[in-house]
mmCIF file of C-alpha atoms and ligand atoms in Angstrom:
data_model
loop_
_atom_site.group_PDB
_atom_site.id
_atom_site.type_symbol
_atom_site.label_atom_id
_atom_site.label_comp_id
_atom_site.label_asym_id
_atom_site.label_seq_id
_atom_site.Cartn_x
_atom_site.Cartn_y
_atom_site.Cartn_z
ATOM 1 C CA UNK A 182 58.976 5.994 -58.573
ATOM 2 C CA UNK A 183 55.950 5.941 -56.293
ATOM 3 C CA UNK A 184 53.517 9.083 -55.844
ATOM 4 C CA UNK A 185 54.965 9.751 -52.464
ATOM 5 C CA UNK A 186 58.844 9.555 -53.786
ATOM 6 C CA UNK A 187 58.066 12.513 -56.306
ATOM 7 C CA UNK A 188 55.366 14.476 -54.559
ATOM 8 C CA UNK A 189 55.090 17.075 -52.186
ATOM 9 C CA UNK A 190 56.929 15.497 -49.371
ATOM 10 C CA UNK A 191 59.548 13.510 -51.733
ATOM 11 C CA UNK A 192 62.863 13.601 -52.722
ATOM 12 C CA UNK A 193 61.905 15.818 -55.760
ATOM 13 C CA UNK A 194 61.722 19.174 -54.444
ATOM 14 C CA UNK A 195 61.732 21.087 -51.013
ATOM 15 C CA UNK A 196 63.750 20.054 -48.034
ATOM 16 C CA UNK A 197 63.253 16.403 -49.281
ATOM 17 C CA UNK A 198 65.886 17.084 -51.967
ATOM 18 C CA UNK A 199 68.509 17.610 -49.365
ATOM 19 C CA UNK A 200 68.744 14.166 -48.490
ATOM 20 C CA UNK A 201 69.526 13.606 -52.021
ATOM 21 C CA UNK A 202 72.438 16.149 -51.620
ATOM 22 C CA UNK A 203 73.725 14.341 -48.719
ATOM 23 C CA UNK A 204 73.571 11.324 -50.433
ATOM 24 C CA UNK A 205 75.564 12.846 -53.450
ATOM 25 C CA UNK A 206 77.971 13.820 -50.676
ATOM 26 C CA UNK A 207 78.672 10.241 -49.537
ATOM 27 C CA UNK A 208 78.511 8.709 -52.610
ATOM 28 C CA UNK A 209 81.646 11.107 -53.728
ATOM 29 C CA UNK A 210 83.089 10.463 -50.614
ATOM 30 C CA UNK A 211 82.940 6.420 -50.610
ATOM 31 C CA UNK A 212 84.737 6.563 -54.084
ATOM 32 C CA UNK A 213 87.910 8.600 -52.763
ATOM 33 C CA UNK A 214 90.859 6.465 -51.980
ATOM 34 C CA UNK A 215 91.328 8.533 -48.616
ATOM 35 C CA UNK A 216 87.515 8.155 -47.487
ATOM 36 C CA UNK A 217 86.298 8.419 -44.254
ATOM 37 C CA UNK A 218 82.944 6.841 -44.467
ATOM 38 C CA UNK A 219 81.876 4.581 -47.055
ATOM 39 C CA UNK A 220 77.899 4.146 -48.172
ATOM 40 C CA UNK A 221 77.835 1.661 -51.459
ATOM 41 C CA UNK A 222 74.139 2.659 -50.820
ATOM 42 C CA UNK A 223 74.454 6.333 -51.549
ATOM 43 C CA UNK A 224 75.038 6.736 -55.514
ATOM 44 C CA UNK A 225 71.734 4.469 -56.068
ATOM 45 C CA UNK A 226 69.747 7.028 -54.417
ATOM 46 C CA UNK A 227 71.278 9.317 -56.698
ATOM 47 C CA UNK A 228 71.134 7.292 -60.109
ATOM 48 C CA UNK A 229 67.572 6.596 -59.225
ATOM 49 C CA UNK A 230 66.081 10.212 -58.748
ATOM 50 C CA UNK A 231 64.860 11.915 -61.885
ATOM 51 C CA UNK A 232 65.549 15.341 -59.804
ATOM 52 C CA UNK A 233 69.761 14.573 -59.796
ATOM 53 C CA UNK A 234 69.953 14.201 -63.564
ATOM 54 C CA UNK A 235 73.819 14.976 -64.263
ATOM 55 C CA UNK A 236 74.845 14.881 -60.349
ATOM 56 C CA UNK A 237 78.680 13.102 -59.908
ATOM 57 C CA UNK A 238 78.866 10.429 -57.608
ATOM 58 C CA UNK A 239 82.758 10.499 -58.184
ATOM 59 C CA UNK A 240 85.034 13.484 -57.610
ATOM 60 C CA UNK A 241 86.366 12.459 -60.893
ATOM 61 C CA UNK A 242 83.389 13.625 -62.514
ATOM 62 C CA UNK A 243 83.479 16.851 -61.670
ATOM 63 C CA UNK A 244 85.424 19.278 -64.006
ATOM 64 C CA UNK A 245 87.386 21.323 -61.005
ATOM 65 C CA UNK A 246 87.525 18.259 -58.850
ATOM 66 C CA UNK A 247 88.128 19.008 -55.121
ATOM 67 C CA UNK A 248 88.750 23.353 -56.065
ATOM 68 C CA UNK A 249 84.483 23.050 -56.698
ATOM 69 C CA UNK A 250 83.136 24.780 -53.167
ATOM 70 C CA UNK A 251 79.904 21.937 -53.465
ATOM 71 C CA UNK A 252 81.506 18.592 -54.472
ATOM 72 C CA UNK A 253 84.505 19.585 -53.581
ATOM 73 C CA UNK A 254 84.611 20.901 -49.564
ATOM 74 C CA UNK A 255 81.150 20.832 -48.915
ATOM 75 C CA UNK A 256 80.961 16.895 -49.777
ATOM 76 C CA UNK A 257 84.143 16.251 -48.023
ATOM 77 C CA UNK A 258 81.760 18.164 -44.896
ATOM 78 C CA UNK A 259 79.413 15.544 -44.990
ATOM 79 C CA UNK A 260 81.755 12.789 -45.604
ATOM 80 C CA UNK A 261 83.432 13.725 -42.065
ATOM 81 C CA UNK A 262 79.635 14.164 -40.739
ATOM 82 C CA UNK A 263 78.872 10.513 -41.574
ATOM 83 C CA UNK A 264 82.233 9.371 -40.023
ATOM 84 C CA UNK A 265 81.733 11.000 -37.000
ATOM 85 C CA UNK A 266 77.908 10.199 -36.263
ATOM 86 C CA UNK A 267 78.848 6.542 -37.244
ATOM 87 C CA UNK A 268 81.408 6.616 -34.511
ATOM 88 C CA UNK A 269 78.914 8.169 -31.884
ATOM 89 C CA UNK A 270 76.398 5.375 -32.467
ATOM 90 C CA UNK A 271 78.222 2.443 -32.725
ATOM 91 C CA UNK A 272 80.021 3.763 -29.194
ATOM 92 C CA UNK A 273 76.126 4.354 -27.758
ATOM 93 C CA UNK A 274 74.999 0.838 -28.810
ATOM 94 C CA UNK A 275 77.822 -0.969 -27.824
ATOM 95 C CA UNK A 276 77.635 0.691 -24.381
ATOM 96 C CA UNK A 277 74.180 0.899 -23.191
ATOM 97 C CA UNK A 278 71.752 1.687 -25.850
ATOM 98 C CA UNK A 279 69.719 -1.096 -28.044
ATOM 99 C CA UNK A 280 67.104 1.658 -29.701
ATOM 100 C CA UNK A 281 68.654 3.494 -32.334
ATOM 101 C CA UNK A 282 66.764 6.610 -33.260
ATOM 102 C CA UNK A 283 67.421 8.398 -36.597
ATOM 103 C CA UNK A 284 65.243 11.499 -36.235
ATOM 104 C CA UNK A 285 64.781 12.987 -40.386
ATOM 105 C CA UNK A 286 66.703 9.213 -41.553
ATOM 106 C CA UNK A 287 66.515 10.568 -45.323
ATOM 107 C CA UNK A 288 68.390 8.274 -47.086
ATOM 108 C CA UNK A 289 70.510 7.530 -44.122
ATOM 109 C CA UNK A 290 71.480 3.557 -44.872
ATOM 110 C CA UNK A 291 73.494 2.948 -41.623
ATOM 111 C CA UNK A 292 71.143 0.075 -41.178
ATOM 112 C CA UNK A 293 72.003 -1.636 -44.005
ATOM 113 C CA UNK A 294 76.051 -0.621 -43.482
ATOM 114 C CA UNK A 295 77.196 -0.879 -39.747
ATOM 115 C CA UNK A 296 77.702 -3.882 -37.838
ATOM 116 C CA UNK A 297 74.959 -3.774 -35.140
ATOM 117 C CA UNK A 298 74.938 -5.766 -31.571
ATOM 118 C CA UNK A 299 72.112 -8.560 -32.809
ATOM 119 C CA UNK A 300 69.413 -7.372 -30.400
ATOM 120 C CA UNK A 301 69.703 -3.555 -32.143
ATOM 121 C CA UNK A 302 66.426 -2.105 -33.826
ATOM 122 C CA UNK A 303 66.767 0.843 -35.878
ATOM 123 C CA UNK A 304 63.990 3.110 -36.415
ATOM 124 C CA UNK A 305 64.175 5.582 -39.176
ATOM 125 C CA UNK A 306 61.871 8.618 -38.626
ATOM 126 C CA UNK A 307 61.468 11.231 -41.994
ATOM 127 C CA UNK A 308 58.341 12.416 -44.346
ATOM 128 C CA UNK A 309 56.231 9.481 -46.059
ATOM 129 C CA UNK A 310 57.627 10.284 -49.353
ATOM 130 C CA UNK A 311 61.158 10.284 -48.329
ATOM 131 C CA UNK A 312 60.913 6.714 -46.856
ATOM 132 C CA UNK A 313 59.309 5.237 -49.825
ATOM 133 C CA UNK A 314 61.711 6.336 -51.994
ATOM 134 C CA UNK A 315 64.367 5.084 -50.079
ATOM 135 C CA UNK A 316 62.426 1.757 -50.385
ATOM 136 C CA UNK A 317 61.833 1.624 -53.602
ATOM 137 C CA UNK A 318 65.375 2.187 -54.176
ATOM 138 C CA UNK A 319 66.687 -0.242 -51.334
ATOM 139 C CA UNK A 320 64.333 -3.398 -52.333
ATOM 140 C CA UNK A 321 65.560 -2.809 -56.322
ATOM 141 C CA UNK A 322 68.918 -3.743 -54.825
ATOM 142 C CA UNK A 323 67.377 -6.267 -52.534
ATOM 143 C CA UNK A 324 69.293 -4.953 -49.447
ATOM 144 C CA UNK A 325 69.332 -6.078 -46.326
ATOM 145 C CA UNK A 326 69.992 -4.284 -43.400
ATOM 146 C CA UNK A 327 72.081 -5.408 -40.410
ATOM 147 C CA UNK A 328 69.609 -4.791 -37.289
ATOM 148 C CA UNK A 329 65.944 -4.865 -37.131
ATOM 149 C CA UNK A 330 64.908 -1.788 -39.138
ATOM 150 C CA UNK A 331 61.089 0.337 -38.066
ATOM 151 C CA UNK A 332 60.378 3.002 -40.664
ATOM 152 C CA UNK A 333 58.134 5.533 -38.922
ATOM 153 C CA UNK A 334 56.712 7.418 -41.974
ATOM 154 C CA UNK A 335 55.599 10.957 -40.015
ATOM 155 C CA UNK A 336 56.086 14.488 -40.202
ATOM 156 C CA UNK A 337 58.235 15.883 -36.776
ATOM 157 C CA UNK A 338 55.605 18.911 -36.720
ATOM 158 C CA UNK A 339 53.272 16.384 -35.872
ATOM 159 C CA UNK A 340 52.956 13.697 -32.958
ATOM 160 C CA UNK A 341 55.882 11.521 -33.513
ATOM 161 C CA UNK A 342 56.405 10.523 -29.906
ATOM 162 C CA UNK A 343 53.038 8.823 -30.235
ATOM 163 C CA UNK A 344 53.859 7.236 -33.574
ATOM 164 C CA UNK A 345 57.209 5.945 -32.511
ATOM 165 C CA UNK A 346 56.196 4.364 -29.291
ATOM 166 C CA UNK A 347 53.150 2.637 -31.469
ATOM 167 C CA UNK A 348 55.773 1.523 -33.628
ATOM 168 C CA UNK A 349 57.354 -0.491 -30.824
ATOM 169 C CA UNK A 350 60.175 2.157 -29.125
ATOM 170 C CA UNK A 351 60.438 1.562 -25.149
ATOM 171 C CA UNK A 352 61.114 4.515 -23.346
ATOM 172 C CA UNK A 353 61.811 2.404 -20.520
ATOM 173 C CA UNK A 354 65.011 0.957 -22.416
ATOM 174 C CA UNK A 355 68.557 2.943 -23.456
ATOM 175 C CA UNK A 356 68.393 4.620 -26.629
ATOM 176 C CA UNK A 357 70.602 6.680 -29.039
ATOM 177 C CA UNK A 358 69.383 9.653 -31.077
ATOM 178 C CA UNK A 359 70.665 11.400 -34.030
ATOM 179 C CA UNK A 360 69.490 14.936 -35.315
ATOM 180 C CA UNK A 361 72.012 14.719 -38.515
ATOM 181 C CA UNK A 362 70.926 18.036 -40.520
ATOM 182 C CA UNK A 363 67.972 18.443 -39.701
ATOM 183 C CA UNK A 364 67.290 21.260 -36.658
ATOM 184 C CA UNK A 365 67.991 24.245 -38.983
ATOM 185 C CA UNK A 366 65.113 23.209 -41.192
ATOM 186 C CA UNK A 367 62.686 23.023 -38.328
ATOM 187 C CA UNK A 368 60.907 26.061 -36.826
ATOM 188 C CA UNK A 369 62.532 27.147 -33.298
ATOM 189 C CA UNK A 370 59.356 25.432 -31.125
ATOM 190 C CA UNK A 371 59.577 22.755 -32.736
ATOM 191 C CA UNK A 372 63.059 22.068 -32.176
ATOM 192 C CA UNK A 373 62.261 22.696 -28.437
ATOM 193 C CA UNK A 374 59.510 20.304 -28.653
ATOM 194 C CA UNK A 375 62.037 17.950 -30.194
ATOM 195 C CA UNK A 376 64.590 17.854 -27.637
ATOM 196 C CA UNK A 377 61.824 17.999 -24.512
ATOM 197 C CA UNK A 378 60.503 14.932 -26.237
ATOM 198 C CA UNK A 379 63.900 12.870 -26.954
ATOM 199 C CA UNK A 380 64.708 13.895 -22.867
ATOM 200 C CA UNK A 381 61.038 12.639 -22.042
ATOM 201 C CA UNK A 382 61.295 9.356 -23.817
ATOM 202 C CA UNK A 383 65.277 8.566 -23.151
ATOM 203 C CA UNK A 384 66.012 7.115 -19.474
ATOM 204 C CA UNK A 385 69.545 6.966 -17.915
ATOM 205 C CA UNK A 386 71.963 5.526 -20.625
ATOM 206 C CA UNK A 387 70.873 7.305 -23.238
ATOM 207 C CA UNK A 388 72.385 9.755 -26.224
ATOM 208 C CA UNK A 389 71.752 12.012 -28.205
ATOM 209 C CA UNK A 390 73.915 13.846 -30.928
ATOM 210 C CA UNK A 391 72.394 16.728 -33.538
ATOM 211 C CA UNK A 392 73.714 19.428 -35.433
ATOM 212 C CA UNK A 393 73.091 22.925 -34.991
ATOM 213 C CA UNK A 394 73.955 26.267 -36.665
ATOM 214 C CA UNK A 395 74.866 29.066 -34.162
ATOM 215 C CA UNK A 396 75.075 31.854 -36.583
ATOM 216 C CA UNK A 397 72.644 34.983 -35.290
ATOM 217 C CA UNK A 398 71.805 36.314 -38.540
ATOM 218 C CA UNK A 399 72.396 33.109 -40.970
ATOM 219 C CA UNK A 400 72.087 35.653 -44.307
ATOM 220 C CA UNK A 401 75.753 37.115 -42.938
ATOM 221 C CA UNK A 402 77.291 34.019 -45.138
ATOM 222 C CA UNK A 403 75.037 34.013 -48.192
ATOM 223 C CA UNK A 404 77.803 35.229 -50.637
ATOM 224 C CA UNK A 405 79.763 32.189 -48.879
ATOM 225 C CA UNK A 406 81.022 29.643 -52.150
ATOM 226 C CA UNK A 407 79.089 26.447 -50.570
ATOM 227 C CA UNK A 408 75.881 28.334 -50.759
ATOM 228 C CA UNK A 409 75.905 30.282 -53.848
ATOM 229 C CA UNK A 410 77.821 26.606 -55.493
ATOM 230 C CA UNK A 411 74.883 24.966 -54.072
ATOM 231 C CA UNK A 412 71.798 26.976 -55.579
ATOM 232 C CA UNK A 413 73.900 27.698 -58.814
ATOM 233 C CA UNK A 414 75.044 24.117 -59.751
ATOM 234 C CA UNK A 415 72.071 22.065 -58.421
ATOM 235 C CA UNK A 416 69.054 24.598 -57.974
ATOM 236 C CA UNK A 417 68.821 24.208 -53.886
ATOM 237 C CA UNK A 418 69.118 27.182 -51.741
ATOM 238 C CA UNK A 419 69.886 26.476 -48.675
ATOM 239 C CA UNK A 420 69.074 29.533 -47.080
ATOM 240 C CA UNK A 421 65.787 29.651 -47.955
ATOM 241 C CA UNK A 422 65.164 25.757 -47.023
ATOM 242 C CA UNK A 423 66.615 26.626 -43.280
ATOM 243 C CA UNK A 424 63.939 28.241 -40.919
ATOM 244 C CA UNK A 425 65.838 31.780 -40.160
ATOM 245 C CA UNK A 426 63.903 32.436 -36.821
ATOM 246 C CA UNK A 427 65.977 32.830 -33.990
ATOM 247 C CA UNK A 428 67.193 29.440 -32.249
ATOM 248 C CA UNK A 429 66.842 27.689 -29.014
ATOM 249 C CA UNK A 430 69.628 26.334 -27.175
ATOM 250 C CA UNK A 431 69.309 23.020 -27.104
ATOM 251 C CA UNK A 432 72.914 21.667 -25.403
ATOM 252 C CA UNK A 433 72.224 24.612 -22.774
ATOM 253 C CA UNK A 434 68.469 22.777 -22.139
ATOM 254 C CA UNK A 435 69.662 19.420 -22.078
ATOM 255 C CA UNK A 436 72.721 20.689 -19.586
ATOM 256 C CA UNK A 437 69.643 22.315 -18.017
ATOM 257 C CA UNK A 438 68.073 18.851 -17.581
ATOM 258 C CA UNK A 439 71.013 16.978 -16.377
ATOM 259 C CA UNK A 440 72.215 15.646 -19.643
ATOM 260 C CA UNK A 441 76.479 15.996 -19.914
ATOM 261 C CA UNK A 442 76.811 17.978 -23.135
ATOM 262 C CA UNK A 443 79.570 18.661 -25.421
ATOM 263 C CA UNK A 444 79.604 20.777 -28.578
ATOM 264 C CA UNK A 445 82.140 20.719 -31.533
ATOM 265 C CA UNK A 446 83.423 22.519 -34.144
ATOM 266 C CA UNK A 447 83.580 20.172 -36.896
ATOM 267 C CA UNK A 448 86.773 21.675 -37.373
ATOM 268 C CA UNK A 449 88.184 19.899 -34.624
ATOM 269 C CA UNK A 450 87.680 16.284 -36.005
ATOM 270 C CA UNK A 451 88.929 17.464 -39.395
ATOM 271 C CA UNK A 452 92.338 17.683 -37.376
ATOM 272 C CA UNK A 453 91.471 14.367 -35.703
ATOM 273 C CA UNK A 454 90.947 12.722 -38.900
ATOM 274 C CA UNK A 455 93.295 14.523 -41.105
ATOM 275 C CA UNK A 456 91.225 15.421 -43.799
ATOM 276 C CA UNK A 457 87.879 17.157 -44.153
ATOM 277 C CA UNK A 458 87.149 20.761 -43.972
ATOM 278 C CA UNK A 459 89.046 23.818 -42.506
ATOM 279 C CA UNK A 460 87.848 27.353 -41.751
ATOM 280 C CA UNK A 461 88.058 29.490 -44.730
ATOM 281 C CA UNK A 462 87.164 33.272 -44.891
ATOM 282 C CA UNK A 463 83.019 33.902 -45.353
ATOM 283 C CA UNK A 464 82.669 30.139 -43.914
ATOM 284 C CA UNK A 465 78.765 29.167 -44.364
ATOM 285 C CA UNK A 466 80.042 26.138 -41.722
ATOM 286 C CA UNK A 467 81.421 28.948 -39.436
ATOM 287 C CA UNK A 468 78.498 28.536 -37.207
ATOM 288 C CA UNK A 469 77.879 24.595 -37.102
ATOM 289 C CA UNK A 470 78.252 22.825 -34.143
ATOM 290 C CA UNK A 471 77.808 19.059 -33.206
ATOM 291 C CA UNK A 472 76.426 18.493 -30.200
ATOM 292 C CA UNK A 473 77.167 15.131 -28.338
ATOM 293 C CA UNK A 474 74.670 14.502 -25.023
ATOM 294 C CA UNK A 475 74.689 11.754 -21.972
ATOM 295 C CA UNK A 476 71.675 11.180 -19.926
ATOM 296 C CA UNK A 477 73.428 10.085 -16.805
ATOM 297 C CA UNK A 478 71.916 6.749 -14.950
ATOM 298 C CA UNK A 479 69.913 7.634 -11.875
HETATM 299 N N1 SAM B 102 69.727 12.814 -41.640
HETATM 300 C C1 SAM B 102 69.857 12.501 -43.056
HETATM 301 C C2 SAM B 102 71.297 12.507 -43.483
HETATM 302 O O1 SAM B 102 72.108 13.174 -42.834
HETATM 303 O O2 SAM B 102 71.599 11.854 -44.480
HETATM 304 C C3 SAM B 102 69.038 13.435 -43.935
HETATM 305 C C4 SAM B 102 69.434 14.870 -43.880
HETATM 306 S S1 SAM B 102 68.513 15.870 -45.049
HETATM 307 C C5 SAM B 102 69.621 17.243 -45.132
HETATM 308 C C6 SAM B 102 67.175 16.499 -44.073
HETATM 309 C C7 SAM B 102 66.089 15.477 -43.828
HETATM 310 O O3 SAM B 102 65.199 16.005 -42.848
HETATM 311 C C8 SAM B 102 65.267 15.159 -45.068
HETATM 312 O O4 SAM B 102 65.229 13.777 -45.264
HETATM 313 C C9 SAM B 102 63.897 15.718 -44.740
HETATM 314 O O5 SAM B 102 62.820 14.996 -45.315
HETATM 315 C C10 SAM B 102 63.903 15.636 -43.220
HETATM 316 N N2 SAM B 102 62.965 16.584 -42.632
HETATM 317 C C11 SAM B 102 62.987 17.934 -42.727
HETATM 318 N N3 SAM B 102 61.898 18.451 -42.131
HETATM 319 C C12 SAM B 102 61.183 17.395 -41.660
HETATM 320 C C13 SAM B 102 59.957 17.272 -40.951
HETATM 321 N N4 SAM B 102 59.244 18.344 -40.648
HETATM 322 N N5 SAM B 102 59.519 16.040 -40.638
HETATM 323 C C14 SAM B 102 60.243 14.939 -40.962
HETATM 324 N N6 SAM B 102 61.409 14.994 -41.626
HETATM 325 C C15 SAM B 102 61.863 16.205 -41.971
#
């Protein structure tokens, strides 16, 4: 693995190793006979990074199968996560939007595994040494993805409206955004800056759809079984990753700005799709919310 992949702002430590968790997630998930999304990508992300040694990629391979609160119900939570965001953007691009933004990509591989209109470009925005070891990993396996595909190697604390537009986005032009895990790590102004910025560069006909977590006091769910599964099997700790100070309301702002907004329980497409997560007592996903947002033409 390269420098980047394993330094600082890699996949080997920090926030960075989250998208390996996610991957993880969707790797277990594409090998279940009921899955909702599948990612053949996923479990070579995994199998490549020193930093997963002895992660499944199979529910089979975990000793209490789906009764484990990590591999178990918090995969199947990011199984339904992929489904869901998959649905949003293929619905975006094959109504008005060409420009697909994927705001902290991580080891997001929906370029290489959705069938994209043929004028689509995909630009993937996360930390340098996220992208390049998503690279190394992709061009080992000599994938190629299904719509042009702009990494846009930059920090979001730092000027990535600048970096995107020099990397060929037109604001001018319908675009989708995603925000898929990713807010809660941020500080509050920056997520503000985020969503002024998507609003500022999206004209009528574009989306946007992020996660969120509403919970005022996020440490009220610590003892919760995905968190304490998380840092005890696999060494991250969520709760120290996410930025704890107190959140802006982003669907409120964009409603603000004349965006149509709608927010979600993820509960609610686990009934849709008949499987995925429920609410359970001391429920760390008590408080997340998916947020789906229309700029309306003029
Ligand atoms: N969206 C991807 C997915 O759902 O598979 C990745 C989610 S992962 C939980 C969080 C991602 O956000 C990581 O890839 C991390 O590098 C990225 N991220 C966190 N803070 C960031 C920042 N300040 N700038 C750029 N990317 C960031």
């Amino acid at each position: 693995m390269s420098e980047g992949a394993g330094g600082a702002d890699g996949v080997a430590g920090g926030v960075g190793l989250t998208a390996l968790l996610v991957a993880a997630a969707r790797a277990i998930e594409t090998h279940r006979h009921d899955s909702l999304a599948r990612d053949v990508f996923a479990e070579h992300f995994v199998l490549a990074a020193p930093a997963c040694a002895g992660w499944p990629v199979r529910i089979q391979q975990v000793p209490d199968g789906d009764a484990n609160p990590l591999w178990g119900r918090f995969a199947r939570y990011f199984g339904l996560r992929t489904r869901v965001l998959d649905d949003f953007l293929l619905r975006s691009v094959h109504a008005d939007a060409r420009q697909v933004v994927l705001l902290g990509a991580g080891l997001d591989s929906r370029a290489f595994r959705l069938d994209w209109p043929a004028d689509c470009v995909i630009f993937e925005v996360d930390r340098a040494g996220v992208l390049a070891f998503k690279h190394e990993v992709l061009d080992g396996l000599s994938a190629a993805p299904k719509a042009a595909r702009v990494p846009v190697p930059i920090d979001l604390r730092a000027d990535w409206a600048e970096a995107l537009t020099i990397a060929g986005f037109d604001p001018a032009a319908p675009s989708v955004w995603l925000a898929e895990g990713l807010l809660f790590y941020l500080p509050g102004t920056t997520e503000t800056h985020l969503i002024d910025t998507v609003d500022r560069l999206s004209t009528g006909g574009s989306a946007l759809a992020f996660e969120v977590k509403l919970d005022k006091d996020l440490l009220e769910y610590r003892d919760s079984p995905l968190y304490t599964s998380t840092t005890q099997q696999i060494g991250i700790d969520l709760l120290d990753l996410f930025n704890r100070e107190s959140r802006p309301d982003s669907a409120g702002n964009l409603t603000g700005r004349g965006w149509s907004t709608s927010v979600r329980t993820p509960f609610e497409f686990t009934r849709h799709h008949g499987r995925g997560p429920l609410p359970e007592e001391n429920d760390a996903l008590a408080g997340n919310r998916w947020v789906f947002a229309n700029k309306p033409r003029p």
